[in-house]
Coordinates of N, CA and C in Angstrom, one line a residue:
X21 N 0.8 -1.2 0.0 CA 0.0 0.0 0.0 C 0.9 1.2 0.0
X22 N 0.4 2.4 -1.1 CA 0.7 3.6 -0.5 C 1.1 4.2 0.8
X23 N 1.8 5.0 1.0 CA 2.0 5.4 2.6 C 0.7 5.9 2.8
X24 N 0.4 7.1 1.5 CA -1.1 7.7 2.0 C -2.0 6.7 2.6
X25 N -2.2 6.0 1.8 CA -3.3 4.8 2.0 C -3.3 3.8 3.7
X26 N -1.6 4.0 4.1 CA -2.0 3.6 4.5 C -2.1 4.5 6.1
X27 N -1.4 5.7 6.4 CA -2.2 7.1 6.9 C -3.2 6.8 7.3
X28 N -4.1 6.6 5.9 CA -5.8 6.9 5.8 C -6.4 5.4 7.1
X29 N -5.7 4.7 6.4 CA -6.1 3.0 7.1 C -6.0 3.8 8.8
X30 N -5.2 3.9 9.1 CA -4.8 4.4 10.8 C -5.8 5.1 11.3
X31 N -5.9 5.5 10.6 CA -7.0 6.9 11.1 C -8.8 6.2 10.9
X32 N -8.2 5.7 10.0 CA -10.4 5.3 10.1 C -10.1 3.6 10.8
X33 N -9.6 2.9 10.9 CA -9.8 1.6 10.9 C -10.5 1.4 12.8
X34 N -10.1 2.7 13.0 CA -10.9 2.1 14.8 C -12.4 2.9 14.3
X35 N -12.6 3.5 13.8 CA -14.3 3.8 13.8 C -15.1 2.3 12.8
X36 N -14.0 1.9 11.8 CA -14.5 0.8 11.3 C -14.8 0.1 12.2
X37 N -13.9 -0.3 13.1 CA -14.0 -1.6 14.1 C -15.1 -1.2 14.8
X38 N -15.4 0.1 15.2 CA -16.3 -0.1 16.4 C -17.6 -0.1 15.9
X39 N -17.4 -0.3 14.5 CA -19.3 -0.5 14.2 C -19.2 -2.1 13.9
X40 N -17.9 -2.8 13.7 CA -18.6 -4.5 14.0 C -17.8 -5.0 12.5
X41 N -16.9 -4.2 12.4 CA -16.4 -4.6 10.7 C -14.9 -4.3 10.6
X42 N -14.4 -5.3 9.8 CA -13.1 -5.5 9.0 C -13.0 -4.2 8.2
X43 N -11.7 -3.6 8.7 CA -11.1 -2.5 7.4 C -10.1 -3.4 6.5
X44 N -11.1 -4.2 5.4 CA -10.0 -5.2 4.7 C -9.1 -4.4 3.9
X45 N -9.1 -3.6 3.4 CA -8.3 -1.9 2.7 C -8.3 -1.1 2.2
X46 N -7.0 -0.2 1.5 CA -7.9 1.0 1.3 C -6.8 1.2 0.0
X47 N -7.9 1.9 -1.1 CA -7.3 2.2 -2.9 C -7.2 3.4 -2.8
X48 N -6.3 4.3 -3.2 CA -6.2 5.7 -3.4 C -6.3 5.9 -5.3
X49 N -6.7 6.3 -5.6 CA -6.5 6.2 -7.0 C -6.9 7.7 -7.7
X50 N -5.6 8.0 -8.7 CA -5.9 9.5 -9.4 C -6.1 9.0 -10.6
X51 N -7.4 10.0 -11.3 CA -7.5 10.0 -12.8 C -7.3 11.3 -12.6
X52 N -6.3 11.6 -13.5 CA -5.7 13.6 -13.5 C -6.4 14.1 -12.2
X53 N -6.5 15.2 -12.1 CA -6.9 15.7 -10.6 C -7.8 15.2 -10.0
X54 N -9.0 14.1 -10.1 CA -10.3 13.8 -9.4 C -9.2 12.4 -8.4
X55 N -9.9 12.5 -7.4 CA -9.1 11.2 -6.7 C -10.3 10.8 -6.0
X56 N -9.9 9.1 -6.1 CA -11.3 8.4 -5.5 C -10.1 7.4 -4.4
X57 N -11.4 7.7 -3.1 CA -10.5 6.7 -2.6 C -11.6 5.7 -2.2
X58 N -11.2 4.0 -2.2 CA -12.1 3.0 -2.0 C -11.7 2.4 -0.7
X59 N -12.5 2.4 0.2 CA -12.9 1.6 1.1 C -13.4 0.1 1.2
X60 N -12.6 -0.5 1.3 CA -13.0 -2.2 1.5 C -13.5 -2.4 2.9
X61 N -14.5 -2.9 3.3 CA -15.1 -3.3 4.7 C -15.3 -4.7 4.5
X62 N -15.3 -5.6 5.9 CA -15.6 -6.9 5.5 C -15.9 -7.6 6.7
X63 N -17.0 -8.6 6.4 CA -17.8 -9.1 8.1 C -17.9 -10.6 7.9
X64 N -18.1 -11.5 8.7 CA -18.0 -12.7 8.6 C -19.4 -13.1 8.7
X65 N -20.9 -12.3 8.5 CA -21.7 -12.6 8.3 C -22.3 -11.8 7.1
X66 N -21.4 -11.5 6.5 CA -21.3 -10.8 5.1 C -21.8 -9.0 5.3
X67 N -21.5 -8.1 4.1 CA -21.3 -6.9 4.5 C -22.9 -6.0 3.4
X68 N -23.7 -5.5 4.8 CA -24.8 -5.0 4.2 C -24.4 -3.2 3.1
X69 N -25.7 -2.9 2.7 CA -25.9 -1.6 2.3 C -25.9 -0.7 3.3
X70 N -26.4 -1.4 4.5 CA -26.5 -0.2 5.7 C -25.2 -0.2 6.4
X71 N -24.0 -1.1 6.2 CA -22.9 -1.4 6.4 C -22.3 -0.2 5.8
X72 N -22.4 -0.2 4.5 CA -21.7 0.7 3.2 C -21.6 2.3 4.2
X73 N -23.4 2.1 4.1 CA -23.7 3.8 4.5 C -23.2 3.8 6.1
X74 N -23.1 3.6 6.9 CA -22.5 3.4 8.2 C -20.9 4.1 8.9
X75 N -20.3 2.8 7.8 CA -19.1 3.5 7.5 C -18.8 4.4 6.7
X76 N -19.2 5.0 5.6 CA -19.1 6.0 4.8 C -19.3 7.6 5.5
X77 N -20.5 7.1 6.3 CA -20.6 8.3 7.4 C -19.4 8.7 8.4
X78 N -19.2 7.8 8.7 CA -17.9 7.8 10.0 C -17.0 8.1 9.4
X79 N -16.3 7.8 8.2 CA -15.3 7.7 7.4 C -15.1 9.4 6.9
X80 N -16.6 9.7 6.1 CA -16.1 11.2 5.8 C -15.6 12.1 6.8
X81 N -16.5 11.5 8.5 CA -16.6 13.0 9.1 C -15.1 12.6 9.8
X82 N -14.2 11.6 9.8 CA -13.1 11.4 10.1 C -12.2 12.3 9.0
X83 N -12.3 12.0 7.8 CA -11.3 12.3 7.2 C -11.2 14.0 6.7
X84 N -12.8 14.6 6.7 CA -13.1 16.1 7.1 C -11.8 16.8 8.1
X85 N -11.9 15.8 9.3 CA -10.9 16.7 10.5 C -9.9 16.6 10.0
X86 N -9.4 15.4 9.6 CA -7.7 14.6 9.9 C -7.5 15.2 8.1
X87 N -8.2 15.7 6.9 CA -8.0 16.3 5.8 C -6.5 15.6 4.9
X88 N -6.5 14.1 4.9 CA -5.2 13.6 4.7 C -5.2 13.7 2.9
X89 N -6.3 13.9 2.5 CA -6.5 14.5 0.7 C -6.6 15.6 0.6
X90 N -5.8 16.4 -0.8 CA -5.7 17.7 -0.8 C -6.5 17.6 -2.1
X91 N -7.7 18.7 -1.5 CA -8.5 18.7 -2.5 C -9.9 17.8 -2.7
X92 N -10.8 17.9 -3.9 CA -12.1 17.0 -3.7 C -11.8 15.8 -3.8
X93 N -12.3 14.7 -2.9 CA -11.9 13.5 -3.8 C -14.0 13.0 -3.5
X94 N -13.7 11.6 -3.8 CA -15.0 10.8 -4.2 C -15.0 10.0 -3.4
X95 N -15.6 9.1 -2.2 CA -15.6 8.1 -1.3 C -16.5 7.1 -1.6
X96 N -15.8 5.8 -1.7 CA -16.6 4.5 -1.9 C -16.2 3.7 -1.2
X97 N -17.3 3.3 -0.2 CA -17.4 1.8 0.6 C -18.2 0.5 0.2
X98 N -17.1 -0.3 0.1 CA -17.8 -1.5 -0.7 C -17.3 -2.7 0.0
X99 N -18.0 -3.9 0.1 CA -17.2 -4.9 0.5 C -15.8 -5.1 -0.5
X100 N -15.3 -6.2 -0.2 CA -13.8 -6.9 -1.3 C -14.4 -7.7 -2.6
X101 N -15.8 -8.4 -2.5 CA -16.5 -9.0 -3.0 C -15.8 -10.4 -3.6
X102 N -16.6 -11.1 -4.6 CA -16.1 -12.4 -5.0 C -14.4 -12.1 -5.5
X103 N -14.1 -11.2 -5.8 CA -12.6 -11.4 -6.6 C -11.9 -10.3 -5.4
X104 N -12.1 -10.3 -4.5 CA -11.8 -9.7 -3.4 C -9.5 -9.2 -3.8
X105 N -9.8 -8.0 -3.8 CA -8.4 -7.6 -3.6 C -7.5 -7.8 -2.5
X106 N -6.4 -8.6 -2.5 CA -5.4 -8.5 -1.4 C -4.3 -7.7 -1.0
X107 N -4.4 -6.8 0.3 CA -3.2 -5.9 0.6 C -2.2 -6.4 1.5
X108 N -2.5 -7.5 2.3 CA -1.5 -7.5 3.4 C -1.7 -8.9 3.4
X109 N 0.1 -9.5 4.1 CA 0.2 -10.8 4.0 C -0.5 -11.8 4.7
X110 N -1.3 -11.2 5.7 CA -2.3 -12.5 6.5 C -3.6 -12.5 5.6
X111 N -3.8 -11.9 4.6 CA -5.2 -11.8 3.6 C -4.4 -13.1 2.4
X112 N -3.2 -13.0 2.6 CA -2.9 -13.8 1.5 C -2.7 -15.3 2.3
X113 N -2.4 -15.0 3.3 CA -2.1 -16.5 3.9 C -3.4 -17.4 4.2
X114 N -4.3 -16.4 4.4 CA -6.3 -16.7 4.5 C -6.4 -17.9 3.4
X115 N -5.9 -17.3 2.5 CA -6.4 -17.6 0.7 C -5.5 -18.9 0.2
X116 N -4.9 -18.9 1.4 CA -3.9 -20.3 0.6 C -4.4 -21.4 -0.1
X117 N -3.8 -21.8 -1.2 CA -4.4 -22.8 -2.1 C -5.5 -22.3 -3.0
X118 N -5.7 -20.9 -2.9 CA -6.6 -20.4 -3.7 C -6.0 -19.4 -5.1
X119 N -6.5 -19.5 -6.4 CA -6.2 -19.0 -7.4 C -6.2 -16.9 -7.1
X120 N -5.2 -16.5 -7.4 CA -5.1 -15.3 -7.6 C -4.2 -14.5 -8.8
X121 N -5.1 -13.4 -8.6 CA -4.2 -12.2 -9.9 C -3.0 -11.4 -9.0
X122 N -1.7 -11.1 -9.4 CA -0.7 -10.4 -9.3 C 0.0 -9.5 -10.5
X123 N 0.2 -8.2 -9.7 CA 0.9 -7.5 -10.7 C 1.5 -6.7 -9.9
X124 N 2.8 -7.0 -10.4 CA 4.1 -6.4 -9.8 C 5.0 -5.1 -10.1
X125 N 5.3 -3.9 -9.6 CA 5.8 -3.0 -9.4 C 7.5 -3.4 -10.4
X126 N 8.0 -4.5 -10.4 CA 9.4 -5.1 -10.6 C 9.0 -6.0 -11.4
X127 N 9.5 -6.6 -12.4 CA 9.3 -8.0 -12.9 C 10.2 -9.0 -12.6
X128 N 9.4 -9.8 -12.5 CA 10.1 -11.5 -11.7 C 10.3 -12.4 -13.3
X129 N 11.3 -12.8 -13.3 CA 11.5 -13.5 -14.4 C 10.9 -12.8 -16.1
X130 N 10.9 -11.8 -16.1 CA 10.3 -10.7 -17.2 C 9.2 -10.7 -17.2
X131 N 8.3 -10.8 -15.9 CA 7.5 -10.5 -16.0 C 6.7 -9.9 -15.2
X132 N 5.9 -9.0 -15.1 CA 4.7 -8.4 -14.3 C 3.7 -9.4 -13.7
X133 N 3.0 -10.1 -14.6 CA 1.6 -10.1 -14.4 C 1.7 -11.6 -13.8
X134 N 0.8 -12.0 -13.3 CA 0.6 -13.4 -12.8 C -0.7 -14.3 -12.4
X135 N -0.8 -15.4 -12.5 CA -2.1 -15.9 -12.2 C -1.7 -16.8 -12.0
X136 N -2.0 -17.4 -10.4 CA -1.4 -18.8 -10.3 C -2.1 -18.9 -8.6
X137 N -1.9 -19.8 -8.2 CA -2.5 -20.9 -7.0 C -1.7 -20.0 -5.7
X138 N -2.2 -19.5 -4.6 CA -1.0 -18.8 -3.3 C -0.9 -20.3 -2.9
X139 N 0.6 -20.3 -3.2 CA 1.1 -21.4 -2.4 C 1.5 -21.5 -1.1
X140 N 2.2 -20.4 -0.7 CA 3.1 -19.8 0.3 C 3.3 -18.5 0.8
X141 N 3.1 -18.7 2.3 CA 3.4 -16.9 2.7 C 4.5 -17.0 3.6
X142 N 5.3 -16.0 3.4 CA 7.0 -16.3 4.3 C 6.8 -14.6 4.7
X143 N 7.9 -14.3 5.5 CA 7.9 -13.3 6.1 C 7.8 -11.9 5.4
X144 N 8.1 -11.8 4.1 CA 8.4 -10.7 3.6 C 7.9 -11.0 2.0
X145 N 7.3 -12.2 1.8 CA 7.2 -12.8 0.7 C 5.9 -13.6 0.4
X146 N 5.5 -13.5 -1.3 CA 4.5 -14.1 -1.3 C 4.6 -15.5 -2.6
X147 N 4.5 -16.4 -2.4 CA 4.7 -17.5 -3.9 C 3.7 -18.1 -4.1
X148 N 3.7 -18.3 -5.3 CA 2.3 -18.9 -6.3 C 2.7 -19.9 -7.2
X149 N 1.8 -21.0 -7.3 CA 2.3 -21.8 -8.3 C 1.7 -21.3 -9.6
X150 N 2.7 -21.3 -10.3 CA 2.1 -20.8 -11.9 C 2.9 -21.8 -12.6
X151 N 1.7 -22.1 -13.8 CA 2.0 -23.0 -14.3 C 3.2 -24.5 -14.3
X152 N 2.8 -24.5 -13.0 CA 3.7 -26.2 -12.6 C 4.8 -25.6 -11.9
X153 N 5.0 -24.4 -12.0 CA 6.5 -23.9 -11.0 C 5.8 -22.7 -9.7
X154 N 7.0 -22.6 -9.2 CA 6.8 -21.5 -7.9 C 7.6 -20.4 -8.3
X155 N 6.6 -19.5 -8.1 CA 6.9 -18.1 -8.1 C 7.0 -17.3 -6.8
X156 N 8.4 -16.7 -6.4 CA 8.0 -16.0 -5.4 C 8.8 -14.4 -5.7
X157 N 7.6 -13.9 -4.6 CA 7.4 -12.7 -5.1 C 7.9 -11.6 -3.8
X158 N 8.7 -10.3 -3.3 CA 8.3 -9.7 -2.5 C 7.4 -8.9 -2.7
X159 N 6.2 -8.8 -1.4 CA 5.0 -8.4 -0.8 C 5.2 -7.0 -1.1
X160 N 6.4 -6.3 -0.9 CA 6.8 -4.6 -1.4 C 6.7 -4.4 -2.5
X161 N 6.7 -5.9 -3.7 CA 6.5 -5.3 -5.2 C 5.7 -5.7 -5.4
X162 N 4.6 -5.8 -4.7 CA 3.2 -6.4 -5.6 C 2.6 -5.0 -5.1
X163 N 2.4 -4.6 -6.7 CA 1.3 -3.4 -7.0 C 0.0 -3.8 -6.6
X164 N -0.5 -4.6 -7.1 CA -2.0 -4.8 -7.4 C -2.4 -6.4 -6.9
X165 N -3.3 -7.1 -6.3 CA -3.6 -8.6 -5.9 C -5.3 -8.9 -6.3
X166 N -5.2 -9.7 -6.0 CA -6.4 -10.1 -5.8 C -7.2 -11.7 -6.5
X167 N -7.7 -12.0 -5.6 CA -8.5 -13.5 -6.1 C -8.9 -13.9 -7.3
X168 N -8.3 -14.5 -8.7 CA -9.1 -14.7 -9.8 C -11.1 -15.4 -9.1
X169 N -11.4 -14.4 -10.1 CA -12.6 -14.7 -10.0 C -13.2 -16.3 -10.7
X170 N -14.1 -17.2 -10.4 CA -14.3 -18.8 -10.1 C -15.0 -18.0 -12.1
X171 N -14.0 -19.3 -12.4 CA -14.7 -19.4 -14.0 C -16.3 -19.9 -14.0
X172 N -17.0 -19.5 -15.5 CA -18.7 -20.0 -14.7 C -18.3 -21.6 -15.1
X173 N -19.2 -22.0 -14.9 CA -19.7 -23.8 -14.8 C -20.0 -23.8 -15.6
X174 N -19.9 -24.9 -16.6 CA -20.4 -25.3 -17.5 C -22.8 -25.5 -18.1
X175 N -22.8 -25.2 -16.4 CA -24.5 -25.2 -16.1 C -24.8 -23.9 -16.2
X176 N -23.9 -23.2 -16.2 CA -24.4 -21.6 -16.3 C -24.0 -21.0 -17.6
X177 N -23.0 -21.4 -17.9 CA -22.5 -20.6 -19.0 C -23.5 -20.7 -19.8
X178 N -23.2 -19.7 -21.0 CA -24.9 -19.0 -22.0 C -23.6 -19.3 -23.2
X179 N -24.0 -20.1 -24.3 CA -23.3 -20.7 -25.5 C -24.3 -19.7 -26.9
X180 N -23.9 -19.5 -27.7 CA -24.7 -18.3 -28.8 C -25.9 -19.1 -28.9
X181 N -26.1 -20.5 -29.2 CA -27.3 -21.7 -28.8 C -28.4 -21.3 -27.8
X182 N -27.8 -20.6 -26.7 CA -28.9 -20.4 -25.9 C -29.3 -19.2 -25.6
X183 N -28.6 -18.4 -26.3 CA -29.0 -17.0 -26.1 C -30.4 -16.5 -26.7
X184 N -31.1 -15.7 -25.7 CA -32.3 -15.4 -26.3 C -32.1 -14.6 -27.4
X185 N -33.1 -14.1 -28.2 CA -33.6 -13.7 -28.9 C -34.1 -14.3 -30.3
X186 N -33.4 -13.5 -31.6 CA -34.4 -14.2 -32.7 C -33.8 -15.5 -33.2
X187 N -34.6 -16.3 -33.5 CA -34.2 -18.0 -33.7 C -33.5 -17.9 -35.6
X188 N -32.2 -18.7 -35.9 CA -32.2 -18.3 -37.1 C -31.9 -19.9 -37.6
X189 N -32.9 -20.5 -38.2 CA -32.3 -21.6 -38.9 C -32.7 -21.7 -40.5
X190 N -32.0 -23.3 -40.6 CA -32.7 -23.3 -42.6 C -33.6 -23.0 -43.3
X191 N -34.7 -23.0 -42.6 CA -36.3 -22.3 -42.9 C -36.2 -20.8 -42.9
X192 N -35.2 -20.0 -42.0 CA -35.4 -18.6 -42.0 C -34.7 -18.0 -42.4
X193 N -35.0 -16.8 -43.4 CA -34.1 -16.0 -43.9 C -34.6 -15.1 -43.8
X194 N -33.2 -13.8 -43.4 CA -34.2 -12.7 -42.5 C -34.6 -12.9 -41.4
X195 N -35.2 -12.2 -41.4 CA -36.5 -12.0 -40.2 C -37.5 -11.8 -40.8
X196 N -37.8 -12.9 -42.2 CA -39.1 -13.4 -42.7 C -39.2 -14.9 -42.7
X197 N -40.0 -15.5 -42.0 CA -40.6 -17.0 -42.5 C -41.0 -17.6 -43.5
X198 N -39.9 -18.5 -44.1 CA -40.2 -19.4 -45.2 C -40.6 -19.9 -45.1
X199 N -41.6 -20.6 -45.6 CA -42.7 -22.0 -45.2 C -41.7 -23.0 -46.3
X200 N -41.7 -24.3 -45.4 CA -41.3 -25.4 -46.6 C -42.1 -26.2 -46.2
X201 N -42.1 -27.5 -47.4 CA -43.2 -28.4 -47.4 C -42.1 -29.5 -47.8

C-alpha cells in the first residue's frame, strides 16, 4: 500500500472496528486531478448496504478533520466482493491454495503479471504456483492482488445456442418466415 493509504487506514480503521467490521483496505486512486479513494469493509456474516452507509458516514466525518487528501476527492465503501483484492500478507495466507491475480511493481523472471494458486506466505514474501512452478514474489513489489474470479460452470454458461432472442435456422431467412413443405 501507499504510505497515503496507509495514513488513511490508521486513522479510520478504529471507527470501522467499532461499528462491528473489518477495514479489509484502502485504494487511493488518481484520474488527472479527481481522486477516489475505496474503502474495503468486511464481516464474517457478510457486508450490508446499511454497512456501506454506516461507515461512509464515520469515514467522511473522520477524514473532514484529519484532511489527509488535498483537494475534492469521491468516497466509496464497498465490501472486497467475490474477486476480493489483497493488501496484506495474513489476507494472502487466508487464501492459501486459492487461485489469484498479481501485478508487480518489478518484474520477476520478465515478467509483471501473474495468475497462479498462493502457495506460500513467508515473512516478507508471497509465492504462487504458476504454471507447474513456484513463483516468489516480495510483498513490497506487488502493486495490485487479488483473487481470480471462479470461472462460470459449464451449467451456467450462456453458448450463442442459448442466447435469447431471434431464432435463425434453414427455414429462416431474415427476419421473414419461409414455409417449406
Amino acid at each position: 500500500m501507499k504510505p497515503s493509504e496507509v495514513r488513511i487506514g490508521k486513522a479510520i480503521a478504529p471507527a470501522v472496528e467499532a461499528l462491528g467490521l473489518e477495514l479489509w483496505g484502502i485504494e487511493q486512486l488518481r484520474h488527472g486531478r479527481r481522486v477516489t479513494l475505496r474503502v474495503f469493509i468486511d464481516c464474517l456474516s457478510g457486508v450490508t448496504i446499511d454497512d456501506c452507509e454506516r461507515v461512509s458516514r464515520q469515514v467522511s466525518a473522520i477524514l473532514d478533520v484529519e484532511d489527509p487528501i488535498q483537494g475534492e476527492y469521491t468516497l466509496e465503501v464497498s465490501s472486497p466482493g467475490i474477486d476480493r483484492p489483497l493488501f496484506t500478507l495474513p489476507q494472502f495466507e487466508r487464501y492459501l491454495g486459492v487461485e489469484a491475480n498479481v501485478r508487480l511493481r518489478v518484474p520477476v523472471d520478465g515478467r509483471r503479471r501473474f495468475r497462479g494458486v498462493i502457495e506460500k506466505v513467508m515473512a516478507d514474501k508471497v509465492a504462487l504456483l504458476v504454471e507447474g512452478r513456484t513463483v516468489e514474489m516480495l510483498h513490497a513489489d506487488i502493486e495490485r492482488a487479488g483473487l481470480a474470479p471462479p470461472a462460470p460452470s459449464n451449467d451456467n454458461a450462456r453458448t450463442a445456442k442459448s442466447r435469447p432472442g431471434k431464432r435463425r435456422d434453414s427455414k429462416t431467412k431474415g427476419s421473414k418466415r419461409v414455409k417449406t413443405r
